[in-house]
Amino acid sequence: MLKWFQPLKALAFAALFLTLGGATDKVVENLNPSSSDYLTAIYARQIGDVERATVNYMRVLENDPENLKVLEEAFTYFIYVGDFDRALKLARRLQTLDGEHSSSAMLLSLHAFKRGKTREMERHLAMARGLGFDLLAGPLMRAWLLAEDKKTEKAFEAMAALKDNPGFEPFYAEHAAFMLDQAGKFDEAEAAYLALLARPEITSLQPLFAYGAFLQRRDRGQEAEELYKQFQTNSPTNLQLRDALARYEAGEKPASIVDDPNKALAMALLRTGVQLTREQAFFPGVIYARFALFLDKDFDEGLLFLGNMLSTEPYPGLALEAYSKVNAKGPFGETALLRRAMVLNFHNRGEEGISLIKEYLEENSESFDGLVAIGDLYRSGEKYAEALPFYEQAALLKGSLGEEDWFFLFTRGIAYERLDMWEKAEADFLKALEYQPEDPDILNYLGYSWIDRGENLETGRAMIEKAVAKRPDNGFILDSLGWAQYLMGEYEEAVENLERAVSLEPGDPILNDHLGDAYWRVGREREARFQWNHALRLEPEQDVLDKLKSKMISGLNPDPDQKDNL
C-alpha cells in the first residue's frame, strides 16, 4: 500500500533571503531619516495600506533614485504584494547600481525563463548565487528550456545535481518524468511515473495527476479512474481527486502540467514556499509563492496558499484578492470563497462574510461546508440561535457524522450548550471526544461545563488538567482549572492559576471576574473589588454585568455553596 502524502523533507536553504529586504554592503546613506514620504511608506506597510506605501516609496525614489536601501525595501515590498511591474523596474535599477545584487537577480532570471531567453537567464542566475534559489530553481530552469528545445538528455544533465541531494532528488525524479512525457517518450515516461507512485513516501500529488492525464490522453481512461479511486481511499476528502474523477466521468481529457514549463516550475517554487513556512520562514514563503504566481498567475493552489498566509493583519485585502482570483469552478473554488468569508469575519466584517456565503448557498444549497461555515460565522459572533439551524441542516444533509466531523460536532455542541440544550450539547462533546480524545479544546470545554454544572467534578477536573498540560500558556484553559479549584474550595490554588490566566488574557471580563471571586475567598477583599471593577470596564454580557455590580456593593455571599455570584 502506498504511504500517503508526506511533507517535503530536508528542503532547507541555509542563507535564504539573508539580504532580501535588508541593507547591502553598498548602501548609499543619502536618505534624510525625517523624510515624510519614507516614514509614511514605512507606516503604510505596517498597517497594510498597499496603495499608500507604493505611492510614497515611488516618491522617495523619484527624489533619491540611487539609494540602495530604499530600492531594496521597495523592490522586496512590491514582490510581497504582487506588484511585479514595479518590482521588475526596480530590479533592473538595482542591477545597474549593484551588478552583484542577488535578490533582484532571482526575479530577473524568472522573467528571462518565462520568455525563453537562455543567455539572459544564465547571466542573472550567475548573480543569484548564495541565497539558495540557484540550488533548486536554477537546474530546473535550465533543464526545462533544454527540454522545450527537444534536448531531453541535456535537460537531464542540467538538473543532475538535484539527483545527488536527498532534499532535491524528488524534484529531479518528478521533472524527469514530466520531461519524458513532454518529449513523447511514453514508455519511459510511464515507467518514471509508476516508479514515483510506488515510493514509500510521496512528496507531491502532481505526478499522480500528470500520470492520470497521461492515461486519459491515450484513451486509457479506465486505468486513470482506478488510479484516482485507489488514492481516494486514503484521502476521501481530497478536492483535486474529487475533481479529477468528476472530470473523467464528464468525459473531459485533462490538460497536463507537462505542457507548460512555467506551470511545472511554479509548482516546484510553491512547494519550496510551503516548506519554508513549515520552518517558520513566513516572509520567504510568501516570496516563493509570489514567484510561483509570477510564472503562472492562474495557479489556484498558489493563490489559496497566498491567501492563507496573508489572511491575518495587516494584509487582509491582499488575502481577499488572492482568494477572489481562484477559479470558482475549479476544485478549490468553494474553499477559496469560504475562506474569503472567514477573513472578512476575522477583520470585523462578519456580515459581509455571511452575505457572501448566503449568496453562494442560493445556488449550492447542498454544500455541507458552506452550511457549516455560515454556522461558524454566526457562532463566532455569539449568535447561537442563528447558527444552530445551519448546523442542523448540515448534519441532516450529511446523514452520518464520522470521525472527520469531530470539529463540527464540537462547534455544534457549543451552540447547543449556549442555548441551554445541555443533553444535546453533552452528546456532541462526548462524540467529538471519542474521535479526538487528546484535543485540549474539547477536554477543556466539556470539563469546564461539567464542573460549572456541579457534575462529574473529578472527571471534569482531570480533563482540564490534561488540557492545561497540553497548552500551559492558554489563559482560558488555565482559567478553567482555576475555576474548577475555586468551586471545589481550593481557593489558594485557584488564585495562583487565575492570576496566571489573567496575565495571559488581561482583556477578558470573565477571567477577571473569576480572579476577583478567588481573591475575596482568601481574604484579599480590596484586590477583589479592584478586579471586579476592572471586569466591569471590559464590557461584559448583561448577566455578568449585573452580578459584578452586586458584588461591588455587597461582596460575595458568605456561603460559597450558594452560587448566586456565578
XYZ file of C-alpha atoms in Angstrom, residues 182-545:
364
model
C 6.583 16.095 -22.893
C 9.183 14.640 -25.300
C 6.816 11.854 -26.363
C 8.952 9.109 -24.833
C 5.843 7.464 -23.498
C 7.181 4.093 -22.357
C 9.987 5.739 -20.378
C 7.599 8.352 -19.009
C 5.141 5.722 -17.807
C 7.901 3.792 -16.072
C 9.046 7.012 -14.384
C 5.503 7.842 -13.230
C 4.961 4.360 -11.824
C 8.289 4.494 -10.000
C 7.265 7.782 -8.396
C 3.891 6.449 -7.289
C 5.479 3.288 -5.867
C 7.683 5.239 -3.471
C 7.042 4.725 0.263
C 6.803 8.487 0.704
C 5.017 10.546 -1.935
C 6.181 14.127 -1.659
C 3.739 15.552 -4.196
C 0.444 14.521 -5.779
C 1.341 16.232 -9.033
C 2.887 13.074 -10.595
C -0.401 11.295 -9.844
C -2.412 13.862 -11.782
C 0.194 14.050 -14.548
C 0.083 10.255 -14.912
C -3.716 10.301 -14.837
C -3.699 12.875 -17.631
C -1.122 10.720 -19.457
C -3.501 7.748 -19.318
C -6.623 9.681 -20.269
C -4.961 11.340 -23.235
C -4.017 7.880 -24.527
C -7.575 6.541 -24.251
C -6.803 4.588 -21.102
C -9.352 6.413 -19.026
C -10.491 3.391 -17.042
C -6.941 2.942 -15.728
C -6.880 6.626 -14.762
C -10.184 6.235 -12.939
C -8.853 3.243 -10.991
C -5.729 5.234 -10.128
C -7.737 8.188 -8.776
C -10.006 5.890 -6.770
C -7.038 3.996 -5.330
C -5.613 7.207 -3.920
C -9.032 8.459 -2.897
C -9.425 5.562 -0.460
C -6.560 7.067 1.547
C -7.845 10.631 1.253
C -11.605 10.693 0.624
C -11.860 14.468 1.078
C -9.059 15.449 -1.321
C -10.535 18.137 -3.569
C -8.268 17.536 -6.548
C -9.013 13.814 -6.590
C -12.734 14.542 -6.474
C -12.324 16.999 -9.329
C -10.232 14.593 -11.403
C -12.866 11.867 -11.048
C -15.701 14.267 -11.839
C -13.937 15.477 -14.971
C -13.256 11.910 -16.046
C -16.902 10.993 -15.580
C -17.858 14.062 -17.629
C -15.666 12.802 -20.465
C -13.077 15.581 -20.213
C -9.479 14.897 -21.153
C -7.389 16.991 -18.765
C -4.582 19.365 -19.534
C -1.246 18.288 -18.133
C 1.493 20.131 -16.295
C 3.981 18.748 -18.841
C 2.557 21.073 -21.490
C 3.774 24.247 -19.806
C 7.242 24.619 -18.223
C 6.035 27.719 -16.383
C 3.433 25.638 -14.555
C 5.950 22.892 -13.791
C 8.446 25.341 -12.300
C 5.675 27.231 -10.474
C 4.688 24.008 -8.711
C 8.281 23.469 -7.549
C 8.571 27.051 -6.275
C 5.288 26.796 -4.401
C 6.342 23.574 -2.705
C 9.502 25.371 -1.624
C 7.416 28.214 -0.191
C 5.167 25.801 1.682
C 8.153 24.040 3.208
C 9.725 27.336 4.235
C 6.574 28.309 6.130
C 6.689 24.950 7.914
C 10.141 26.008 9.050
C 8.565 29.272 10.335
C 10.154 31.271 7.499
C 6.893 33.014 6.592
C 8.250 36.001 4.685
C 10.349 33.985 2.191
C 7.460 31.521 1.971
C 5.252 34.311 0.643
C 8.023 35.465 -1.717
C 8.293 31.985 -3.231
C 4.507 31.810 -3.617
C 4.659 35.147 -5.426
C 7.420 33.800 -7.686
C 5.188 30.814 -8.491
C 2.292 33.127 -9.385
C 4.611 35.306 -11.453
C 5.138 32.242 -13.645
C 1.508 31.086 -13.539
C -0.964 33.776 -12.499
C -3.878 31.305 -12.590
C -2.225 28.826 -10.221
C -5.110 28.097 -7.835
C -3.039 26.250 -5.245
C -0.608 29.174 -5.132
C -3.440 31.685 -4.760
C -5.010 29.642 -1.975
C -1.709 29.310 -0.121
C -1.002 33.010 -0.532
C -4.450 33.899 0.795
C -3.856 31.726 3.832
C -0.504 33.357 4.519
C -1.851 36.911 4.208
C -5.206 36.405 5.915
C -4.194 37.932 9.235
C -3.271 41.560 9.766
C -2.060 43.757 8.256
C -2.905 42.488 4.757
C -6.485 41.171 4.628
C -7.059 42.997 1.354
C -4.276 41.002 -0.316
C -5.701 37.764 1.058
C -9.166 38.595 -0.241
C -7.666 39.476 -3.616
C -5.830 36.135 -3.808
C -8.905 34.120 -2.840
C -11.091 36.022 -5.314
C -8.769 35.008 -8.182
C -9.180 31.284 -7.548
C -11.229 29.622 -10.285
C -14.763 29.434 -8.874
C -15.488 26.313 -10.936
C -12.250 24.540 -10.044
C -11.567 22.132 -7.165
C -10.609 24.960 -4.814
C -13.420 27.370 -5.715
C -15.632 26.672 -2.721
C -12.696 26.590 -0.320
C -11.498 29.992 -1.531
C -14.957 31.537 -1.184
C -15.451 30.218 2.339
C -12.024 31.446 3.374
C -12.847 34.867 1.979
C -15.835 34.890 4.289
C -13.707 33.843 7.253
C -11.164 36.596 6.548
C -13.958 39.168 6.397
C -15.260 37.896 9.720
C -11.801 37.957 11.315
C -11.447 41.595 10.320
C -14.799 42.662 11.795
C -16.731 42.387 8.543
C -18.741 39.351 9.562
C -21.991 40.473 7.943
C -20.233 40.699 4.587
C -18.910 37.189 5.085
C -22.351 35.867 5.951
C -23.874 37.559 2.897
C -21.154 36.064 0.695
C -21.929 32.519 1.857
C -25.702 33.022 1.711
C -25.381 34.111 -1.907
C -23.278 31.019 -2.600
C -25.805 28.728 -0.899
C -28.586 30.016 -3.143
C -27.018 28.017 -5.977
C -25.256 25.397 -3.830
C -27.853 24.564 -1.193
C -26.363 21.129 -0.532
C -22.911 22.383 0.379
C -22.068 20.831 3.746
C -19.001 23.032 4.139
C -20.973 26.150 3.214
C -23.664 25.415 5.799
C -21.065 24.724 8.478
C -19.140 27.877 7.590
C -22.131 30.173 7.951
C -22.967 28.480 11.247
C -19.404 29.140 12.377
C -19.663 32.809 11.461
C -22.847 33.244 13.453
C -21.338 31.293 16.370
C -18.185 33.412 16.380
C -20.463 36.449 16.712
C -22.229 34.716 19.637
C -25.434 34.455 17.597
C -26.043 30.864 18.598
C -29.750 30.796 17.751
C -28.919 31.876 14.198
C -26.041 29.383 13.939
C -27.928 26.285 15.063
C -30.346 25.924 12.095
C -27.398 25.905 9.690
C -25.554 23.335 11.794
C -28.613 21.109 11.942
C -29.246 21.473 8.214
C -25.630 20.470 7.551
C -25.966 17.409 9.786
C -29.204 16.402 8.064
C -27.509 16.755 4.694
C -24.503 14.687 5.757
C -26.586 11.947 7.331
C -23.991 10.005 9.289
C -21.323 12.045 11.073
C -17.986 10.299 11.333
C -14.513 10.865 12.703
C -13.743 13.514 10.086
C -16.633 15.562 11.502
C -15.280 15.819 15.049
C -14.783 19.582 14.910
C -18.285 20.094 13.555
C -19.652 18.072 16.474
C -17.655 20.212 18.884
C -18.845 23.517 17.423
C -22.464 22.386 17.216
C -22.130 21.281 20.836
C -21.049 24.800 21.767
C -24.181 26.218 20.110
C -26.375 23.716 21.960
C -24.665 24.496 25.286
C -25.031 28.244 24.880
C -28.730 27.776 24.099
C -29.250 25.691 27.296
C -29.780 22.470 25.351
C -27.372 20.571 27.559
C -28.277 16.978 26.735
C -27.650 17.544 23.032
C -24.506 19.544 23.775
C -23.082 16.841 26.026
C -23.783 14.163 23.433
C -21.903 16.150 20.777
C -18.969 16.840 23.093
C -18.684 13.189 24.081
C -18.795 12.021 20.471
C -16.188 14.616 19.465
C -14.011 13.498 22.380
C -14.388 9.886 21.311
C -12.884 10.814 17.952
C -10.266 13.216 19.371
C -9.530 12.128 22.965
C -6.434 14.322 23.249
C -7.852 17.588 21.927
C -7.367 20.266 24.606
C -10.297 22.421 23.470
C -12.810 19.592 23.796
C -11.298 18.453 27.104
C -11.473 21.980 28.457
C -14.960 22.845 27.249
C -16.608 19.629 28.426
C -14.639 19.523 31.680
C -15.478 23.144 32.488
C -19.151 22.643 31.604
C -19.438 19.648 33.907
C -17.793 21.432 36.809
C -19.811 24.603 36.312
C -22.950 22.455 36.423
C -21.754 20.617 39.526
C -21.487 17.324 37.646
C -18.634 14.836 37.242
C -16.329 17.121 39.231
C -13.308 14.831 39.479
C -13.535 13.666 35.860
C -14.042 17.213 34.631
C -11.088 18.481 36.621
C -8.844 15.676 35.346
C -9.829 16.609 31.784
C -8.989 20.262 32.377
C -5.656 19.372 33.947
C -4.891 17.294 30.863
C -5.790 20.266 28.656
C -3.528 22.565 30.700
C -0.643 20.108 30.317
C -1.080 20.312 26.547
C -1.472 24.101 26.451
C 0.148 25.539 29.572
C 0.161 29.083 28.191
C -3.509 29.231 27.251
C -5.214 31.719 29.566
C -8.724 30.380 29.037
C -7.785 26.802 29.833
C -5.868 27.961 32.933
C -8.986 29.864 33.961
C -10.985 26.642 33.687
C -8.557 24.907 36.036
C -8.555 27.811 38.474
C -12.341 27.963 38.443
C -12.586 24.220 38.999
C -10.317 24.618 42.040
C -12.451 27.513 43.245
C -15.663 25.518 43.007
C -14.002 22.675 44.895
C -12.941 25.003 47.714
C -9.208 25.127 46.855
C -9.029 28.903 46.933
C -5.284 29.435 47.326
C -4.553 27.137 44.373
C -7.326 28.854 42.419
C -5.763 32.271 42.963
C -2.427 31.086 41.590
C -3.892 29.730 38.352
C -6.404 32.547 37.887
C -3.689 35.175 38.298
C -1.690 33.497 35.572
C -4.779 33.201 33.369
C -5.488 36.947 33.688
C -1.861 37.775 32.946
C -2.226 35.857 29.669
C -5.690 37.227 28.789
C -5.982 40.574 30.602
C -8.845 41.828 28.441
C -11.393 39.123 29.236
C -14.108 40.145 31.754
C -14.954 36.579 32.837
C -11.375 35.766 33.787
C -11.061 38.996 35.764
C -14.381 38.274 37.484
C -13.223 34.802 38.483
C -9.975 36.167 39.898
C -11.920 38.718 41.926
C -14.048 35.947 43.438
C -10.959 33.930 44.343
C -9.321 36.975 45.962
C -12.427 37.517 48.078
C -12.419 33.936 49.346
C -8.804 34.213 50.534
C -9.474 37.491 52.344
C -7.985 39.879 49.743
C -11.168 41.940 49.523
C -9.635 45.193 48.253
C -7.970 43.340 45.382
C -11.235 41.509 44.715
C -13.142 44.775 44.260
C -10.362 46.131 42.056
C -10.626 43.039 39.832
C -14.425 43.212 39.654
C -14.256 46.899 38.788
C -11.744 46.106 36.054
C -14.085 43.413 34.715
C -16.905 45.982 34.631
C -14.834 48.250 32.401
C -14.302 45.387 29.932
C -17.971 45.481 28.856
C -19.177 42.013 29.921
C -22.506 40.450 28.933
C -25.541 41.782 30.764
C -25.942 38.842 33.170
C -22.286 39.093 34.222
C -22.576 42.880 34.417
